[in-house]
Short mmCIF file of C-alpha atoms in Angstrom, two decimals:
data_model
loop_
_atom_site.label_atom_id
_atom_site.label_comp_id
_atom_site.label_asym_id
_atom_site.label_seq_id
_atom_site.Cartn_x
_atom_site.Cartn_y
_atom_site.Cartn_z
CA MET A 1 106.64 36.10 151.11
CA THR A 2 103.56 34.09 150.12
CA VAL A 3 100.37 35.45 151.61
CA GLN A 4 98.62 32.59 153.42
CA VAL A 5 95.56 34.42 154.74
CA SER A 6 93.55 37.40 153.48
CA ILE A 7 91.77 39.11 156.36
CA ILE A 8 88.62 41.17 155.70
CA LEU A 9 87.79 43.99 158.12
CA PRO A 10 84.86 46.37 157.44
CA THR A 11 84.72 49.55 159.53
CA TYR A 12 82.80 52.76 159.97
CA ASN A 13 83.81 55.53 162.40
CA ARG A 14 85.34 53.22 165.00
CA LEU A 15 88.89 54.51 165.11
CA GLY A 16 89.43 53.75 168.81
CA TYR A 17 88.34 50.14 168.54
CA LEU A 18 89.79 49.79 165.03
CA LYS A 19 93.26 50.41 166.44
CA GLU A 20 92.87 47.48 168.84
CA ALA A 21 91.51 45.19 166.12
CA VAL A 22 94.31 46.03 163.68
CA GLU A 23 97.03 45.74 166.30
CA SER A 24 95.69 42.29 167.25
CA VAL A 25 96.21 41.29 163.61
CA ARG A 26 99.71 42.78 163.51
CA ALA A 27 100.56 40.86 166.70
CA GLN A 28 99.84 37.48 165.08
CA THR A 29 102.56 34.84 165.39
CA CYS A 30 101.81 34.02 161.75
CA ALA A 31 103.10 36.97 159.72
CA SER A 32 102.11 35.84 156.19
CA TRP A 33 98.81 37.69 155.98
CA GLU A 34 97.26 40.65 154.22
CA LEU A 35 94.66 42.84 155.91
CA ILE A 36 92.01 44.40 153.69
CA VAL A 37 90.20 47.16 155.56
CA VAL A 38 86.98 48.18 153.82
CA ASP A 39 86.10 51.65 155.06
CA ASP A 40 82.39 52.51 154.83
CA GLY A 41 82.80 56.24 154.37
CA SER A 42 84.33 57.02 157.80
CA ASP A 43 85.03 60.65 158.69
CA ASP A 44 87.05 59.97 161.86
CA ASP A 45 90.56 59.74 160.38
CA SER A 46 90.48 55.94 160.16
CA ILE A 47 92.12 55.92 156.73
CA ALA A 48 94.78 58.44 157.78
CA TRP A 49 95.67 56.32 160.81
CA LEU A 50 95.92 53.15 158.69
CA ASP A 51 98.17 54.97 156.22
CA SER A 52 100.36 56.20 159.07
CA LEU A 53 101.22 52.62 160.03
CA GLY A 54 103.29 52.20 156.89
CA ASP A 55 102.54 48.46 156.90
CA PRO A 56 102.58 47.12 153.32
CA ARG A 57 100.44 44.18 154.38
CA ILE A 58 97.49 46.53 155.04
CA THR A 59 95.28 47.75 152.19
CA CYS A 60 92.40 50.18 152.64
CA VAL A 61 89.42 50.03 150.29
CA ALA A 62 87.38 53.24 150.57
CA GLN A 63 83.64 52.96 149.95
CA ALA A 64 80.75 55.40 150.00
CA HIS A 65 78.74 54.92 153.19
CA THR A 66 76.02 52.28 152.91
CA GLY A 67 75.99 50.42 156.23
CA HIS A 68 75.67 47.24 154.13
CA LYS A 69 78.01 44.68 155.72
CA SER A 70 77.55 42.00 153.05
CA LEU A 71 78.47 44.46 150.33
CA LEU A 72 81.50 45.68 152.29
CA ARG A 73 82.83 42.19 152.96
CA ASN A 74 82.33 41.17 149.33
CA ALA A 75 84.29 44.28 148.28
CA GLY A 76 87.14 43.07 150.47
CA LEU A 77 86.89 39.54 149.12
CA ALA A 78 87.23 40.87 145.57
CA CYS A 79 90.71 42.14 146.52
CA ALA A 80 91.84 39.01 148.40
CA ARG A 81 94.88 37.11 147.10
CA ALA A 82 95.38 34.28 149.60
CA ASP A 83 93.95 30.77 149.51
CA TRP A 84 92.46 31.25 152.97
CA ILE A 85 90.07 33.98 154.12
CA ALA A 86 89.56 35.19 157.68
CA PHE A 87 87.32 37.89 159.09
CA ILE A 88 87.59 40.32 161.96
CA ASP A 89 85.19 43.06 163.03
CA SER A 90 86.46 46.53 163.82
CA ASP A 91 85.61 46.29 167.52
CA ASP A 92 86.90 42.77 168.25
CA ARG A 93 90.37 41.36 168.93
CA TRP A 94 92.27 38.17 168.17
CA THR A 95 94.68 36.44 170.49
CA PRO A 96 98.20 36.25 168.99
CA THR A 97 98.08 32.59 167.89
CA LYS A 98 94.69 32.73 166.18
CA LEU A 99 95.88 32.44 162.59
CA GLU A 100 98.72 30.06 163.45
CA ARG A 101 96.40 27.62 165.24
CA GLN A 102 93.80 27.59 162.47
CA LEU A 103 96.32 27.20 159.66
CA ALA A 104 97.91 24.31 161.55
CA TYR A 105 94.49 22.72 161.97
CA HIS A 106 93.79 22.91 158.24
CA ALA A 107 97.26 21.62 157.37
CA ALA A 108 96.53 18.55 159.49
CA ASN A 109 92.93 18.21 158.18
CA GLN A 110 93.20 19.06 154.52
CA SER A 111 89.72 17.86 153.60
CA VAL A 112 88.15 20.41 155.97
CA ARG A 113 87.65 23.67 154.11
CA TRP A 114 86.31 25.95 156.82
CA SER A 115 86.62 26.21 160.58
CA TYR A 116 85.89 28.39 163.56
CA THR A 117 87.30 28.82 167.07
CA GLY A 118 86.17 29.41 170.62
CA ARG A 119 85.63 32.94 171.91
CA VAL A 120 85.33 35.02 175.06
CA PHE A 121 83.48 38.27 175.59
CA ILE A 122 84.90 41.64 176.59
CA ASP A 123 83.17 44.86 177.56
CA ALA A 124 83.44 48.27 175.90
CA ASP A 125 86.67 48.93 177.82
CA GLY A 126 88.26 45.63 176.76
CA GLU A 127 87.82 43.85 180.11
CA ARG A 128 86.78 40.21 179.99
CA LEU A 129 83.18 39.51 180.96
CA PRO A 130 82.26 36.50 183.16
CA ASP A 131 81.51 33.35 181.17
CA ASN A 132 78.41 32.62 183.27
CA ARG A 133 76.66 35.63 181.73
CA PHE A 134 76.44 33.82 178.40
CA ARG A 135 75.26 30.52 177.02
CA PRO A 136 77.83 27.79 177.69
CA TRP A 137 80.21 27.19 174.80
CA GLU A 138 79.60 23.99 172.81
CA ALA A 139 81.99 22.90 170.07
CA HIS A 140 80.41 21.30 166.99
CA SER A 141 82.36 20.03 164.00
CA GLY A 142 81.85 17.84 160.95
CA TRP A 143 78.56 18.04 159.07
CA ILE A 144 76.92 20.63 161.31
CA LEU A 145 73.97 21.78 159.21
CA LYS A 146 71.51 20.31 161.71
CA GLU A 147 73.26 22.08 164.60
CA ILE A 148 73.19 25.39 162.73
CA ILE A 149 69.48 25.05 162.00
CA ALA A 150 68.83 24.20 165.66
CA LEU A 151 70.92 27.23 166.78
CA GLU A 152 73.24 24.90 168.69
CA ALA A 153 76.40 25.79 166.75
CA ASN A 154 77.54 29.21 167.96
CA ILE A 155 79.84 30.48 165.20
CA ALA A 156 81.24 33.98 165.59
CA LEU A 157 82.17 35.51 162.24
CA PRO A 158 85.60 36.81 163.40
CA SER A 159 86.55 33.26 164.42
CA VAL A 160 85.99 31.78 160.95
CA MET A 161 88.63 30.76 158.43
CA VAL A 162 87.43 29.48 155.05
CA ALA A 163 89.07 28.41 151.80
CA ARG A 164 88.66 31.18 149.23
CA ALA A 165 87.66 28.64 146.56
CA VAL A 166 84.81 27.33 148.69
CA LEU A 167 83.66 30.83 149.57
CA ARG A 168 83.68 31.72 145.88
CA ASP A 169 81.72 28.58 144.99
CA VAL A 170 78.91 29.36 147.46
CA GLY A 171 78.71 32.96 146.23
CA GLY A 172 80.26 34.88 149.12
CA PHE A 173 77.97 36.97 151.28
CA ASN A 174 74.42 37.31 150.00
CA GLU A 175 73.86 41.03 149.48
CA ALA A 176 70.09 40.57 149.75
CA TRP A 177 70.69 40.16 153.50
CA ARG A 178 71.35 43.30 155.55
CA SER A 179 71.24 41.40 158.85
CA THR A 180 71.96 37.76 159.79
CA GLU A 181 74.24 37.72 156.73
CA ASP A 182 76.89 35.69 158.53
CA TYR A 183 74.48 32.99 159.71
CA GLU A 184 73.00 32.76 156.22
CA LEU A 185 76.50 32.08 154.90
CA TRP A 186 77.07 29.35 157.51
CA LEU A 187 73.97 27.55 156.19
CA ARG A 188 75.32 27.53 152.64
CA LEU A 189 78.79 26.45 153.74
CA ALA A 190 77.41 23.70 155.98
CA GLU A 191 75.29 22.36 153.11
CA ARG A 192 78.41 21.98 151.01
CA CYS A 193 81.18 20.74 153.30
CA GLU A 194 82.29 19.71 156.76
CA CYS A 195 83.32 22.29 159.31
CA GLY A 196 86.32 22.14 161.62
CA ILE A 197 86.79 23.49 165.13
CA VAL A 198 89.77 24.80 167.05
CA ASP A 199 88.27 24.55 170.51
CA GLU A 200 90.28 27.36 172.06
CA PRO A 201 89.19 30.94 172.90
CA LEU A 202 91.18 32.70 170.17
CA LEU A 203 88.73 35.57 169.70
CA GLU A 204 87.59 38.37 172.00
CA VAL A 205 84.10 39.59 171.08
CA ARG A 206 83.24 43.04 172.35
CA LYS A 207 79.81 43.49 173.93
CA HIS A 208 78.56 47.07 173.95
CA ARG A 209 75.93 48.62 176.18
CA ARG A 210 72.75 48.64 174.16
CA ALA A 211 68.97 48.32 174.38
CA SER A 212 67.73 45.33 176.32
CA PHE A 213 65.78 43.95 173.37
CA GLN A 214 67.07 42.85 170.00
CA ARG A 215 66.16 44.90 166.95
CA PRO A 216 63.06 43.54 165.14
CA ASP A 217 64.91 43.51 161.81
CA VAL A 218 67.33 40.90 163.18
CA SER A 219 64.46 38.59 164.13
CA LEU A 220 62.84 39.20 160.74
CA GLY A 221 66.16 38.40 159.08
CA PHE A 222 66.37 35.06 160.86
CA ALA A 223 62.75 34.28 159.94
CA LYS A 224 63.44 35.01 156.27
CA MET A 225 66.69 33.05 156.34
CA PHE A 226 65.15 29.89 157.82
CA GLU A 227 62.09 30.09 155.58
CA THR A 228 64.33 30.42 152.51
CA PHE A 229 66.35 27.42 153.61
CA ALA A 230 63.20 25.39 154.23
CA ARG A 231 62.06 26.00 150.66
CA ARG A 232 65.30 24.71 149.14
CA THR A 233 66.29 21.75 151.33
CA PRO A 234 65.23 18.25 150.22
CA ASP A 235 65.54 16.97 153.81
CA ARG A 236 62.05 16.78 155.33
CA SER A 237 63.29 16.80 158.91
CA LEU A 238 65.51 19.85 158.38
CA ARG A 239 62.67 21.54 156.49
CA ALA A 240 60.30 21.07 159.41
CA THR A 241 62.87 22.35 161.92
CA ALA A 242 63.68 25.36 159.74
CA ARG A 243 60.00 26.27 159.34
CA THR A 244 59.50 26.09 163.09
CA ARG A 245 62.57 28.25 163.70
CA ALA A 246 61.35 30.76 161.13
CA ALA A 247 57.95 30.91 162.83
CA TYR A 248 59.51 31.46 166.26
CA HIS A 249 61.61 34.34 164.92
CA ALA A 250 58.57 35.84 163.17
CA VAL A 251 56.70 35.69 166.49
CA ASP A 252 59.65 37.31 168.23
CA ALA A 253 59.64 40.10 165.65
CA THR A 254 55.89 40.52 166.14
CA ASN A 255 56.32 41.03 169.87
CA ARG A 256 59.23 43.46 169.47
CA LEU A 257 57.40 45.48 166.84
CA ALA A 258 54.32 45.61 169.08
CA ILE A 259 56.43 47.02 171.92
CA LEU A 260 57.49 49.76 169.49
CA ARG A 261 53.84 50.22 168.41
CA ARG A 262 54.70 49.52 164.79
CA TRP A 263 51.38 47.79 164.33
CA ALA A 264 51.30 47.24 160.56
CA GLU A 265 54.77 45.67 160.60
CA ALA A 266 53.81 43.55 163.61
CA ARG A 267 50.79 42.20 161.74
CA SER A 268 52.94 41.40 158.70
CA ALA A 269 55.40 39.47 160.88
CA LEU A 270 52.55 37.58 162.50
CA VAL A 271 51.22 36.59 159.06
CA VAL A 272 54.60 34.95 158.37
CA ALA A 273 54.36 32.91 161.58
CA LEU A 274 50.78 31.85 160.85
CA ARG A 275 51.71 30.81 157.32
CA LEU A 276 54.61 28.67 158.52
CA ARG A 277 53.00 27.11 161.60
CA PRO A 278 49.25 27.72 161.30
CA LEU A 279 48.32 25.12 163.92
CA SER A 280 50.91 25.98 166.55
CA PRO A 281 49.57 27.39 169.83
CA PHE A 282 52.42 29.88 170.11
CA THR A 283 51.29 31.67 166.94
CA TYR A 284 47.72 32.05 168.18
CA ARG A 285 48.85 33.22 171.60
CA THR A 286 50.92 35.85 169.83
CA ALA A 287 47.93 36.87 167.69
CA ALA A 288 45.77 37.28 170.79
CA ARG A 289 48.49 39.26 172.57
CA LEU A 290 48.95 41.54 169.57
CA ALA A 291 45.19 42.20 169.35
CA TRP A 292 45.08 42.99 173.09
CA ARG A 293 48.03 45.38 172.87
CA ARG A 294 46.55 47.10 169.85
CA MET A 295 43.17 47.50 171.56
CA ARG A 296 44.75 48.92 174.71
CA ALA A 297 46.78 51.37 172.63
CA ALA A 298 43.62 52.49 170.80
CA MET A 299 41.75 52.87 174.10
CA GLY A 300 44.59 54.96 175.46
CA ARG A 301 44.38 57.32 172.52
CA SER A 302 40.60 57.68 172.80
CA SER A 303 40.66 58.35 176.54
CA PRO A 304 40.76 62.04 177.56
CA HIS A 305 43.59 61.07 179.94
CA GLY A 306 45.49 58.98 177.35
CA ALA A 307 48.98 59.80 176.20
#
């Protein structure tokens, strides 16, 4: 049987969730797929469980542990044989018609070389979370570079299907990025070609209990990504929007790093924001807030009652 879709799944010590993700692939109504599981040095019997399935469509690529998702996905892509590539994370699930619906979309729209689908959110136990807890879903298709820059196009990586030739031409995942690597890829794809949409919730994204604030490195990743794009785009309007977005994310990183009292890193992030938008009030408000927090922290240390 011809393999229509190569599916890339990186994993690390997530055997419980991995079983659900893999079984959601095996339950697809389209059976002409190969699943390439890239194991990042797991020690929880993930590889043994995959081998026990005896499914010839599943290949496991064992890697030394790095935690580097771009590298892992590129390792899977190097093994892919199909003309179409799809992605799934080890804690998410597909609905049974996911591949069938996207392949049908591309068969009917042959000039469109990548697409994504709708999604819903589930909790750690696999129960669906209320839609009103999240930003309303908006479907964007066509030339969506502007919508990606404006953070209006919400593209979940496990919903994407892309032609292998196009993915190869844009260079796959950029291994210089250790966070925001998926969004950085969407920018490069959207610069090159139109994007399609299957406006159905064909993906279940798992939301885990975690800290109430985003990691600073994610905000710094977005700042770097938008600043890099701004330097290369010839479009003045997109350049201005990207610089503003980069500055906002640098400010966000500044505030998060200040909460963690990582003062030197907070100052470095603030310098990025000031360089990109030196006249914007939000950068100077952030500078004043950082100075105030730093002063209060220093006063606390010098006080005989300080922590």
